[in-house]
Coordinates of C-alpha atoms in Angstrom, one line a residue:
M1 CA 10.8 5.9 -16.3
R2 CA 9.4 9.0 -18.0
M3 CA 7.6 11.5 -16.6
S4 CA 4.1 11.6 -17.4
P5 CA 1.8 15.1 -17.5
R6 CA 0.8 14.3 -14.4
G7 CA 4.3 13.3 -13.1
A8 CA 5.0 16.8 -14.2
A9 CA 2.3 18.3 -12.1
A10 CA 3.1 16.2 -9.2
A11 CA 7.3 18.2 -9.4
L12 CA 5.3 21.8 -9.7
A13 CA 3.2 20.5 -6.5
A14 CA 6.0 19.3 -4.2
A15 CA 8.1 22.4 -5.7
A16 CA 5.0 25.0 -3.9
L17 CA 4.8 22.8 -1.4
L18 CA 8.7 23.1 -0.9
L19 CA 8.7 26.8 -1.7
A20 CA 5.8 27.4 1.0
G21 CA 7.9 25.9 3.7
T22 CA 6.3 22.9 4.8
P23 CA 8.3 20.6 6.9
A24 CA 10.4 17.2 6.0
Y25 CA 7.8 15.1 8.3
A26 CA 4.9 16.9 7.7
Q27 CA 1.8 15.1 5.9
P28 CA 0.9 16.7 2.2
P29 CA -2.8 17.4 1.8
A30 CA -4.8 14.5 1.5
S31 CA -6.0 16.0 -2.1
A32 CA -1.9 15.5 -3.0
L33 CA -2.4 12.1 -2.2
T34 CA -5.3 11.0 -3.5
G35 CA -5.3 12.3 -7.0
P36 CA -8.5 12.7 -9.5
A37 CA -11.1 10.7 -9.4
R38 CA -11.9 9.3 -12.9
P39 CA -16.0 8.6 -13.5
G40 CA -15.0 5.2 -13.7
P41 CA -14.3 2.5 -16.3
L42 CA -14.8 3.5 -19.8
L43 CA -16.3 -0.2 -20.5
E44 CA -18.9 -1.9 -18.8
C45 CA -18.2 -4.0 -16.2
A46 CA -19.2 -7.2 -17.3
A47 CA -17.6 -6.2 -21.0
L48 CA -13.6 -7.3 -19.4
V49 CA -14.7 -10.7 -19.6
Q50 CA -14.1 -10.2 -22.9
L51 CA -10.9 -9.3 -22.6
E52 CA -8.4 -11.0 -25.5
L53 CA -5.0 -11.2 -23.9
D54 CA -2.4 -14.2 -24.9
G55 CA -2.4 -17.0 -22.4
T56 CA -4.2 -15.7 -19.9
E57 CA -8.6 -16.5 -19.3
I58 CA -11.0 -13.4 -17.8
T59 CA -13.2 -16.4 -15.6
S60 CA -15.7 -13.2 -14.2
A61 CA -16.2 -9.9 -14.2
E62 CA -19.0 -8.2 -12.4
T63 CA -19.4 -5.0 -10.2
V64 CA -19.7 -5.0 -6.9
P65 CA -21.7 -1.9 -5.4
A66 CA -20.8 0.4 -2.4
G67 CA -21.1 -1.0 1.3
E68 CA -20.9 -4.5 0.2
L69 CA -17.3 -4.3 1.8
A70 CA -16.3 -2.3 4.6
H71 CA -12.8 -1.7 6.2
A72 CA -11.9 0.3 9.5
G73 CA -16.0 0.4 9.5
V74 CA -16.1 2.9 6.1
A75 CA -17.4 0.9 3.6
V76 CA -15.9 0.5 0.4
G77 CA -16.8 2.2 -2.9
E78 CA -18.5 0.6 -5.8
H79 CA -15.8 -1.5 -8.0
C80 CA -15.7 -4.0 -10.4
L81 CA -13.8 -7.4 -9.1
V82 CA -12.3 -9.5 -12.3
R83 CA -11.2 -12.9 -12.0
G84 CA -9.2 -14.9 -13.8
R85 CA -6.5 -17.6 -14.5
A86 CA -3.0 -17.4 -16.6
N87 CA -0.3 -19.8 -18.4
E88 CA -2.6 -22.9 -17.7
R89 CA -0.3 -25.8 -17.8
T90 CA -0.1 -29.5 -16.7
S91 CA 3.3 -30.4 -15.1
Q92 CA 4.8 -33.2 -16.5
V93 CA 6.5 -33.7 -13.2
D94 CA 3.9 -34.6 -10.9
G95 CA 0.9 -34.7 -13.2
Q96 CA -1.0 -31.7 -11.4
T97 CA -2.9 -28.7 -13.5
Y98 CA -1.6 -25.2 -12.6
A99 CA -2.1 -21.4 -13.3
I100 CA -1.7 -18.1 -12.0
G101 CA -5.0 -16.9 -10.1
F102 CA -5.7 -13.5 -9.4
E103 CA -8.1 -11.2 -9.0
M104 CA -8.7 -7.4 -9.9
R105 CA -10.6 -4.5 -8.4
L106 CA -10.9 -1.6 -10.2
P107 CA -12.8 1.0 -8.1
A108 CA -15.1 3.2 -9.9
D109 CA -13.5 6.9 -8.4
W110 CA -10.4 5.7 -9.6
S111 CA -6.6 8.0 -8.6
G112 CA -5.4 6.7 -11.8
R113 CA -2.7 4.4 -9.3
F114 CA -1.9 0.8 -10.1
L115 CA -0.8 -1.4 -6.7
H116 CA -0.2 -4.8 -7.0
Q117 CA -0.7 -6.4 -3.7
A118 CA 1.7 -9.2 -2.3
N119 CA 0.2 -11.6 -0.3
G120 CA 2.4 -14.3 2.5
G121 CA 3.1 -17.2 3.5
L122 CA 3.4 -20.5 1.3
D123 CA 0.7 -18.6 -1.6
G124 CA -2.2 -20.9 -2.8
N125 CA -4.6 -17.9 -2.0
V126 CA -6.0 -15.1 -4.3
A127 CA -6.3 -12.5 -1.2
P128 CA -9.5 -10.1 -1.9
A129 CA -7.2 -7.2 -3.7
V130 CA -8.0 -4.5 -1.9
G131 CA -4.9 -3.6 -0.9
S132 CA -4.6 -4.7 2.8
F133 CA -1.1 -5.6 4.2
T134 CA -0.4 -4.5 7.5
G135 CA -2.4 -5.0 10.8
G136 CA -4.5 -2.3 11.9
Q137 CA -4.3 -0.4 8.8
L138 CA -7.8 2.2 8.8
R139 CA -7.5 2.9 5.0
N140 CA -6.3 0.0 2.3
G141 CA -5.8 0.5 -1.5
L142 CA -9.2 0.1 -2.6
Q143 CA -10.8 3.0 -0.3
M144 CA -7.5 5.1 -1.2
G145 CA -8.7 5.0 -5.0
F146 CA -5.8 2.4 -6.4
A147 CA -6.8 -0.6 -8.5
V148 CA -5.4 -3.7 -7.3
L149 CA -4.4 -6.9 -8.5
S150 CA -3.9 -9.8 -6.3
S151 CA -2.9 -13.4 -7.1
D152 CA -2.2 -17.3 -5.8
A153 CA 1.3 -16.8 -7.1
G154 CA 0.7 -19.8 -9.1
H155 CA -0.7 -22.7 -7.4
G156 CA -3.8 -23.3 -5.4
A157 CA -4.1 -23.8 -1.6
A158 CA -4.7 -27.8 -2.0
Q159 CA -1.4 -27.6 -4.0
N160 CA 0.7 -26.7 -1.0
P161 CA 3.2 -27.4 0.1
L162 CA 3.9 -30.1 -3.1
F163 CA 3.5 -27.4 -5.3
G164 CA 7.5 -27.9 -5.0
L165 CA 8.0 -30.8 -6.7
D166 CA 7.5 -28.8 -10.2
P167 CA 10.5 -26.5 -11.4
Q168 CA 8.0 -24.0 -12.7
A169 CA 5.8 -23.8 -10.0
R170 CA 9.2 -23.0 -7.6
L171 CA 9.7 -20.1 -10.1
D172 CA 6.6 -18.5 -10.0
Y173 CA 6.1 -18.8 -6.3
G174 CA 9.5 -17.1 -6.3
Y175 CA 9.2 -14.4 -8.5
Q176 CA 7.9 -15.7 -12.1
A177 CA 4.2 -15.0 -11.5
V178 CA 4.9 -11.5 -10.4
G179 CA 6.3 -11.0 -13.8
T180 CA 3.8 -12.6 -16.0
L181 CA 1.1 -11.0 -14.4
T182 CA 2.2 -7.1 -14.1
P183 CA 1.7 -6.3 -17.7
I184 CA -1.8 -8.5 -17.9
A185 CA -2.8 -6.0 -14.8
K186 CA -1.7 -3.0 -16.8
T187 CA -3.5 -4.1 -19.6
I188 CA -6.8 -4.1 -17.7
V189 CA -6.7 -1.2 -16.6
K190 CA -6.1 0.6 -19.9
A191 CA -9.1 -1.4 -21.1
A192 CA -10.9 -0.2 -17.9
Y193 CA -10.6 3.2 -17.8
G194 CA -9.3 4.2 -21.0
R195 CA -5.7 4.3 -20.4
G196 CA -2.5 3.2 -18.0
P197 CA -1.8 3.5 -14.9
D198 CA 0.1 7.1 -14.1
T199 CA 2.2 5.2 -10.8
S200 CA 2.6 1.9 -10.4
Y201 CA 2.8 0.5 -6.6
F202 CA 3.9 -2.8 -4.5
A203 CA 3.3 -3.7 -1.6
G204 CA 3.2 -6.9 1.1
G205 CA 4.0 -8.0 4.5
S206 CA 6.0 -11.2 5.3
N207 CA 6.4 -13.1 2.5
G208 CA 4.4 -10.6 0.4
G209 CA 7.5 -7.9 1.9
R210 CA 9.8 -10.4 0.1
H211 CA 7.5 -10.2 -3.1
T212 CA 7.9 -6.7 -2.7
M213 CA 11.8 -6.8 -2.2
V214 CA 12.3 -9.0 -4.9
A215 CA 10.0 -7.1 -7.8
A216 CA 12.1 -3.9 -6.5
A217 CA 15.6 -5.9 -7.5
R218 CA 13.9 -7.3 -10.6
Y219 CA 11.3 -5.6 -11.9
A220 CA 11.8 -2.2 -11.3
D221 CA 11.5 -0.6 -14.6
E222 CA 7.3 -1.9 -14.5
Y223 CA 6.5 0.3 -10.8
D224 CA 7.6 3.2 -8.9
G225 CA 7.1 2.6 -5.4
F226 CA 7.6 -0.1 -3.1
L227 CA 6.0 -0.8 0.2
A228 CA 8.0 -3.9 2.1
V229 CA 6.9 -4.9 5.4
A230 CA 8.2 -7.8 7.5
P231 CA 10.2 -8.4 4.7
G232 CA 11.6 -12.3 4.0
F233 CA 13.8 -11.3 1.4
N234 CA 16.4 -13.8 2.2
L235 CA 13.1 -16.7 3.4
P236 CA 15.2 -19.8 3.0
Q237 CA 17.5 -19.1 5.4
A238 CA 15.5 -17.9 7.9
A239 CA 13.0 -21.2 7.1
V240 CA 16.4 -23.2 8.1
A241 CA 17.2 -20.9 11.0
Q242 CA 13.7 -21.6 11.9
I243 CA 14.1 -25.2 12.0
W244 CA 17.2 -25.5 13.7
G245 CA 15.9 -22.8 16.3
A246 CA 13.2 -25.4 17.3
Q247 CA 15.9 -28.4 17.6
Q248 CA 17.7 -26.1 20.4
W249 CA 14.7 -24.8 22.0
N250 CA 14.1 -29.2 22.3
T251 CA 17.0 -29.6 24.2
L252 CA 15.8 -28.2 27.3
T253 CA 12.5 -30.5 27.4
A254 CA 12.0 -34.3 29.1
E255 CA 9.6 -35.2 25.8
P256 CA 10.8 -34.5 22.8
G257 CA 8.6 -32.3 20.5
K258 CA 6.8 -30.7 23.5
L259 CA 8.0 -27.3 22.8
A260 CA 5.5 -25.1 24.6
D261 CA 6.5 -24.8 27.5
V262 CA 10.2 -24.4 27.4
F263 CA 10.5 -21.0 27.3
T264 CA 6.5 -19.9 29.4
P265 CA 4.9 -16.1 29.0
A266 CA 5.9 -15.3 32.2
E267 CA 9.7 -16.2 31.5
R268 CA 9.5 -14.0 28.3
Q269 CA 7.9 -11.6 30.6
S270 CA 11.1 -12.4 33.0
V271 CA 13.7 -11.3 30.3
V272 CA 11.4 -8.4 29.2
D273 CA 11.3 -6.8 32.2
A274 CA 15.4 -7.2 32.5
I275 CA 15.9 -5.0 28.7
L276 CA 14.2 -2.9 29.7
A277 CA 15.3 -2.3 33.1
R278 CA 18.5 -1.6 31.0
C279 CA 17.1 -0.3 28.1
D280 CA 13.7 1.4 28.6
R281 CA 16.0 4.8 29.6
L282 CA 18.3 5.0 26.7
D283 CA 15.6 7.2 24.6
R284 CA 15.1 9.4 27.8
L285 CA 11.7 8.3 28.9
A286 CA 11.0 4.9 30.9
D287 CA 7.7 4.2 28.8
G288 CA 7.8 0.2 28.0
M289 CA 9.7 0.8 25.0
V290 CA 12.9 0.1 23.4
Q291 CA 13.7 2.8 21.1
D292 CA 17.7 2.6 20.6
S293 CA 18.3 -0.8 19.8
A294 CA 21.2 -0.8 18.6
R295 CA 22.5 0.7 21.9
C296 CA 20.2 -1.5 24.2
Q297 CA 22.5 -4.9 22.3
K298 CA 25.4 -3.5 23.7
V299 CA 24.5 -2.9 27.5
F300 CA 21.4 -6.1 27.7
D301 CA 23.4 -9.2 28.9
V302 CA 20.9 -12.3 29.3
R303 CA 23.3 -14.5 31.8
R304 CA 23.8 -11.0 34.0
D305 CA 20.8 -9.3 33.8
V306 CA 17.6 -12.0 33.9
P307 CA 17.5 -13.8 37.2
T308 CA 19.0 -17.3 37.2
C309 CA 16.7 -20.1 38.9
E310 CA 17.6 -21.4 42.2
A311 CA 14.9 -23.3 43.0
E312 CA 12.1 -25.0 40.4
R313 CA 11.2 -22.3 37.6
D314 CA 8.4 -20.2 38.8
G315 CA 8.2 -18.0 36.1
S316 CA 10.6 -15.5 37.6
C317 CA 13.6 -16.3 36.5
L318 CA 15.7 -18.7 33.8
T319 CA 17.5 -21.7 34.6
T320 CA 21.0 -22.0 33.5
A321 CA 20.3 -24.1 30.4
Q322 CA 17.3 -21.9 29.2
K323 CA 19.5 -18.6 29.2
D324 CA 22.1 -20.7 27.3
V325 CA 19.1 -21.7 24.4
V326 CA 18.0 -18.0 24.9
V327 CA 21.6 -16.5 24.0
T328 CA 22.0 -18.9 21.3
V329 CA 19.1 -18.8 19.5
F330 CA 19.2 -14.9 19.0
A331 CA 22.8 -14.7 18.3
G332 CA 21.3 -16.4 14.8
A333 CA 21.9 -20.4 13.4
T334 CA 24.4 -21.7 12.6
T335 CA 25.9 -24.6 11.4
S336 CA 27.9 -27.5 13.9
T337 CA 30.7 -26.3 12.4
G338 CA 29.9 -22.3 13.3
E339 CA 29.4 -21.2 9.8
R340 CA 26.2 -18.8 9.7
I341 CA 23.1 -20.3 8.2
Y342 CA 21.3 -17.0 8.6
T343 CA 21.7 -13.4 11.1
S344 CA 21.0 -12.8 14.9
F345 CA 17.8 -11.4 16.1
P346 CA 17.6 -7.9 18.4
Y347 CA 16.5 -8.3 22.4
D348 CA 13.3 -6.3 22.6
A349 CA 10.7 -5.5 24.8
G350 CA 7.7 -7.6 22.9
I351 CA 9.2 -10.7 22.5
T352 CA 5.8 -11.8 25.3
N353 CA 4.0 -11.3 22.5
G354 CA 2.0 -14.5 21.7
D355 CA 2.8 -14.3 17.6
W356 CA 7.0 -14.7 19.6
A357 CA 6.1 -17.8 20.7
S358 CA 4.3 -19.4 17.6
W359 CA 7.0 -19.0 15.4
E360 CA 9.2 -19.8 17.3
L361 CA 7.4 -23.0 19.0
S362 CA 5.0 -24.3 16.9
L363 CA 5.2 -23.2 13.1
S364 CA 9.2 -24.0 13.4
V365 CA 7.9 -27.1 13.2
F366 CA 5.0 -27.7 10.8
L367 CA 5.7 -24.7 7.9
D368 CA 8.8 -23.9 8.2
P369 CA 9.7 -28.1 7.7
M370 CA 6.8 -28.2 4.6
A371 CA 8.8 -24.9 3.3
V372 CA 12.1 -26.3 3.3
G373 CA 11.2 -29.7 2.8
F374 CA 8.9 -29.3 -0.4
V375 CA 10.1 -25.9 -2.0
F376 CA 14.0 -24.8 -0.5
S377 CA 15.2 -28.4 -1.0
N378 CA 17.4 -29.7 -4.3
P379 CA 15.7 -32.7 -4.5
P380 CA 12.6 -32.2 -2.6
E381 CA 12.1 -34.9 0.0
S382 CA 9.1 -37.4 0.0
P383 CA 5.9 -36.6 0.7
A384 CA 6.0 -39.1 3.2
I385 CA 7.5 -36.5 5.8
L386 CA 3.9 -35.3 6.0
A387 CA 2.6 -37.8 8.5
D388 CA 5.2 -36.7 11.2
L389 CA 6.1 -32.8 10.6
P390 CA 7.8 -32.8 13.7
G391 CA 10.0 -35.5 13.9
Y392 CA 11.1 -34.8 10.1
A393 CA 12.0 -31.1 11.7
L394 CA 14.0 -32.6 15.1
S395 CA 15.7 -35.1 13.5
V396 CA 16.7 -33.2 9.8
D397 CA 20.3 -32.4 9.2
I398 CA 20.6 -29.0 9.5
D399 CA 24.2 -28.3 7.6
A400 CA 22.5 -30.3 4.9
K401 CA 19.4 -27.9 4.6
A402 CA 21.9 -25.4 4.7
Q403 CA 23.8 -26.2 1.7
E404 CA 20.5 -27.4 -0.3
I405 CA 18.7 -24.1 0.0
Y406 CA 22.1 -22.6 -2.5
R407 CA 22.1 -25.7 -4.6
A408 CA 20.8 -26.3 -8.3
S409 CA 20.7 -29.5 -10.2
G410 CA 18.8 -31.3 -12.7
I411 CA 15.3 -30.1 -13.6
Y412 CA 15.6 -27.6 -10.6
D413 CA 17.9 -25.5 -12.5
Q414 CA 17.6 -22.4 -9.7
S415 CA 18.7 -22.7 -6.3
A416 CA 16.2 -21.5 -3.8
M417 CA 18.1 -18.6 -2.4
R418 CA 18.5 -17.4 -6.5
F419 CA 14.7 -18.0 -6.8
M420 CA 13.7 -16.4 -3.9
T421 CA 15.6 -13.8 -3.3
P422 CA 16.3 -10.2 -4.9
P423 CA 19.2 -10.5 -6.5
D424 CA 22.1 -8.1 -5.4
P425 CA 19.6 -6.6 -3.2
A426 CA 23.3 -4.5 -1.6
R427 CA 23.0 -2.1 -4.6
L428 CA 19.5 -2.3 -5.9
D429 CA 20.8 -0.4 -9.4
A430 CA 17.8 -0.5 -11.6
L431 CA 15.5 0.8 -8.5
R432 CA 18.2 4.1 -8.1
K433 CA 18.1 4.6 -12.5
T434 CA 14.4 4.5 -12.8
G435 CA 14.0 7.2 -9.4
G436 CA 11.5 4.6 -8.0
K437 CA 11.0 4.3 -4.1
M438 CA 10.4 2.0 -1.9
I439 CA 10.2 2.3 2.1
V440 CA 10.7 -1.1 4.5
V441 CA 9.3 -1.4 8.0
H442 CA 9.7 -4.2 9.9
G443 CA 9.2 -4.9 14.0
A444 CA 12.0 -5.8 16.2
S445 CA 10.1 -8.1 17.9
D446 CA 9.8 -10.0 14.7
A447 CA 10.0 -13.8 15.6
V448 CA 11.0 -15.6 11.7
F449 CA 12.3 -12.7 10.1
S450 CA 14.9 -10.6 11.6
A451 CA 15.3 -6.9 12.0
D452 CA 18.5 -7.4 12.6
D453 CA 19.1 -9.0 8.6
T454 CA 17.3 -5.7 7.6
A455 CA 19.6 -3.1 9.5
R456 CA 22.4 -5.6 7.8
W457 CA 20.9 -4.8 4.7
Y458 CA 20.3 -1.4 4.4
E459 CA 23.8 -0.8 6.4
E460 CA 25.5 -2.5 3.2
L461 CA 22.5 -0.8 0.6
D462 CA 24.0 2.4 2.2
A463 CA 27.3 2.0 2.0
A464 CA 27.1 0.5 -1.9
N465 CA 25.6 3.7 -2.4
R466 CA 28.3 6.7 -0.7
N467 CA 25.7 7.0 2.3
R468 CA 22.9 8.0 0.0
A469 CA 20.7 5.1 0.1
G470 CA 18.1 7.1 2.0
R471 CA 17.7 9.2 -1.3
F472 CA 15.6 6.6 -2.9
V473 CA 15.2 3.9 0.1
R474 CA 14.2 4.3 3.9
Y475 CA 13.9 1.8 6.7
F476 CA 11.6 2.1 9.4
E477 CA 12.0 -0.3 12.5
V478 CA 8.8 -0.7 15.2
P479 CA 9.8 -1.2 18.6
G480 CA 8.1 -4.5 20.1
M481 CA 6.0 -5.2 16.9
A482 CA 5.9 -8.8 16.2
H483 CA 6.0 -10.3 12.3
V484 CA 4.2 -7.9 10.7
S485 CA 1.6 -6.2 13.1
G486 CA 0.8 -7.0 17.1
G487 CA 3.0 -7.2 20.0
A488 CA 3.2 -4.1 22.5
A489 CA 3.9 -1.8 20.2
T490 CA 2.6 1.3 17.9
D491 CA 2.1 -1.1 15.0
Q492 CA -0.9 0.9 13.1
F493 CA 0.7 3.4 10.8
D494 CA 0.1 4.2 7.2
G495 CA 2.4 3.0 5.2
L496 CA 0.8 4.0 1.3
G497 CA 0.6 7.7 1.9
P498 CA 3.9 8.7 3.0
L499 CA 5.0 5.9 -0.4
I500 CA 2.8 8.3 -2.8
A501 CA 4.0 11.6 -1.2
W502 CA 7.8 10.3 -2.1
V503 CA 7.0 9.4 -5.4
E504 CA 4.8 11.7 -6.8
L505 CA 5.8 14.7 -4.8
G506 CA 9.4 14.1 -3.9
H507 CA 8.4 14.9 -0.3
A508 CA 10.7 11.8 1.4
P509 CA 9.7 10.7 5.0
D510 CA 11.9 11.5 7.3
R511 CA 9.1 10.1 10.2
I512 CA 6.2 8.4 10.0
V513 CA 3.4 8.4 13.0
A514 CA 1.9 5.1 14.5
S515 CA -0.4 4.2 16.8
A516 CA -1.0 1.9 19.4
R517 CA -4.3 -0.1 18.3
G518 CA -5.7 0.1 22.3
T519 CA -9.6 0.0 23.1
G520 CA -11.6 1.7 20.3
N521 CA -9.4 1.2 17.7
A522 CA -11.0 1.3 14.1
G523 CA -8.8 -0.9 12.5
G524 CA -8.8 -3.7 15.2
V525 CA -7.7 -3.8 18.9
N526 CA -4.5 -5.0 19.9
P527 CA -5.0 -7.1 22.5
E528 CA -1.1 -6.6 23.8
V529 CA -1.3 -3.4 23.9
P530 CA -0.4 -2.8 27.8
A531 CA -2.6 -1.7 30.3
D532 CA -0.8 1.5 31.2
W533 CA -0.8 3.0 27.6
A534 CA -2.9 5.3 26.6
P535 CA -5.2 3.0 24.1
D536 CA -4.4 5.5 21.3
R537 CA -0.3 6.2 22.2
T538 CA 1.7 7.4 19.3
R539 CA 5.2 7.0 18.4
P540 CA 7.5 8.7 15.5
L541 CA 8.7 5.7 13.6
C542 CA 12.4 7.1 12.3
P543 CA 14.1 6.1 9.3
Y544 CA 17.3 4.1 10.3
P545 CA 19.6 4.3 11.7
S546 CA 18.0 7.3 13.5
V547 CA 15.9 6.1 16.4
A548 CA 12.9 7.8 18.6
R549 CA 14.5 10.1 21.4
Y550 CA 11.7 12.1 24.1
V551 CA 12.6 15.6 24.0
G552 CA 9.6 16.6 26.4
G553 CA 5.9 17.0 26.6
D554 CA 3.5 14.2 26.5
P555 CA 4.6 10.7 26.8
E556 CA 2.0 9.3 24.8
T557 CA 2.3 11.8 21.8
A558 CA 4.8 11.1 18.6
G559 CA 4.9 14.8 18.8
S560 CA 7.3 14.8 22.0
F561 CA 10.2 12.6 20.0
W562 CA 12.4 13.8 17.5
C563 CA 14.3 11.3 15.5
K564 CA 18.0 11.3 16.3
R565 CA 21.7 8.9 16.2
S566 CA 21.8 6.2 17.9
S567 CA 23.5 6.2 20.8
G568 CA 24.6 2.8 20.0
G569 CA 26.0 3.9 16.2
P570 CA 25.5 0.8 13.1
R571 CA 23.1 -2.4 14.4
S572 CA 26.4 -4.1 12.6
A573 CA 23.9 -7.1 13.2
G574 CA 25.3 -10.7 12.7

């Protein structure tokens, strides 16, 4: 990336901060993160509908007045909402009409920044382009002055999940929609403001986190900073693993398919109690959180530490059969011959969250079979399986599906693991060489995309870069957090601010302060915040492999913790 005049100014600002002795963990001044406000679009908003772009139709452009939208109780400023469609075509495979639908929101007070907002799940919807992608975010990208892009990744909601029958729709969902939309979005920004963006960012959670990591590998020359939250960067593996997990849980029920009661909230609490008994004080403070996850995995043992039921199940214990399944599932999915399909999951104090049970015991027999059956299988399954997705999930040959995600044949000339995952993620040479930065955040109690997988990836990236990966990528784990947000966790944090400071000021984040979302939180209350926590408890999120350790002071505030190396060493995930 070439240094623009703005980039040179940012470098001087960074030098000034360093000379002033700013601590490595301090937040830069708000003005440094906001950037200069622009006087507004140089063209009338409505005139943007007349833009002529190859293969693209701008379908509408209208001004949204200040206050029509609000976020976290604060009005969103005036902005121009542009909607369009790119690469419209009729599939020769299923006869469906496909296009990459998108919208952009262009603020009147522009910071000079562009944000590509990646969305989650199977996509198919153009989520409002406001730059929101984590639970409880107090300021979204639009409020921070970003010009924001959002898309449906190349198919509509009514085409889910059967868009997987069309080879090009698969590729657009995987990565090509990003490649198509990036130059379109930058052209619209230039038309609106008279110049292109000074800096460009990419962010998302869940599948949006996957999009982000894929973009960091494939499109590093187009973006300066990336923020990936709960990234499913090995999504095909994880989806097969979810179905495999459902088959394991199904062995515990006398009524096949009835998974809701095989591991009840009370039984999950009994496991959490045992985890905390072993691991809570590893950070020198009993506070209901497991900060040193690597050490916890070494000292906690389900079979030894969780009470075994001597009579009927009553929520305070697990049967021997339940323990066997818990150990098997947390160890990670394998084929019938023991070959690994997906990584292990860490034992953590957040598994009582409802999101954990939803992914393990419900979505694993509804959502994941759709993704595996139609988007990741080669060839795709017959639409007839939609009539009984749980039946399909609980009977499908896992060994076969574990192989199919690597298979390319016929009109499906890219395997799922090729079009859905970042190429060579353990190197990211283009990101490093172009000077880009990436922040990755992942909850330790994520039930679908494992924090162990993210830790393993970071360890490999660091090794490939001679233990210097932290110069351009940093990974922050959130104890207790479920998938993207929620759980018994301090799950409210600003990821974009530290990323901007790193990209534009050279200020690498040595900690990110995260808050609980207790009663009265403006970003939305998290009902799973324990009653004995301060509603605004804060903790530092530490760059992996360091963890938060209590050093004295108010146990409810982040300032009472330092980031130090785990006493358990590297995660060494499976």
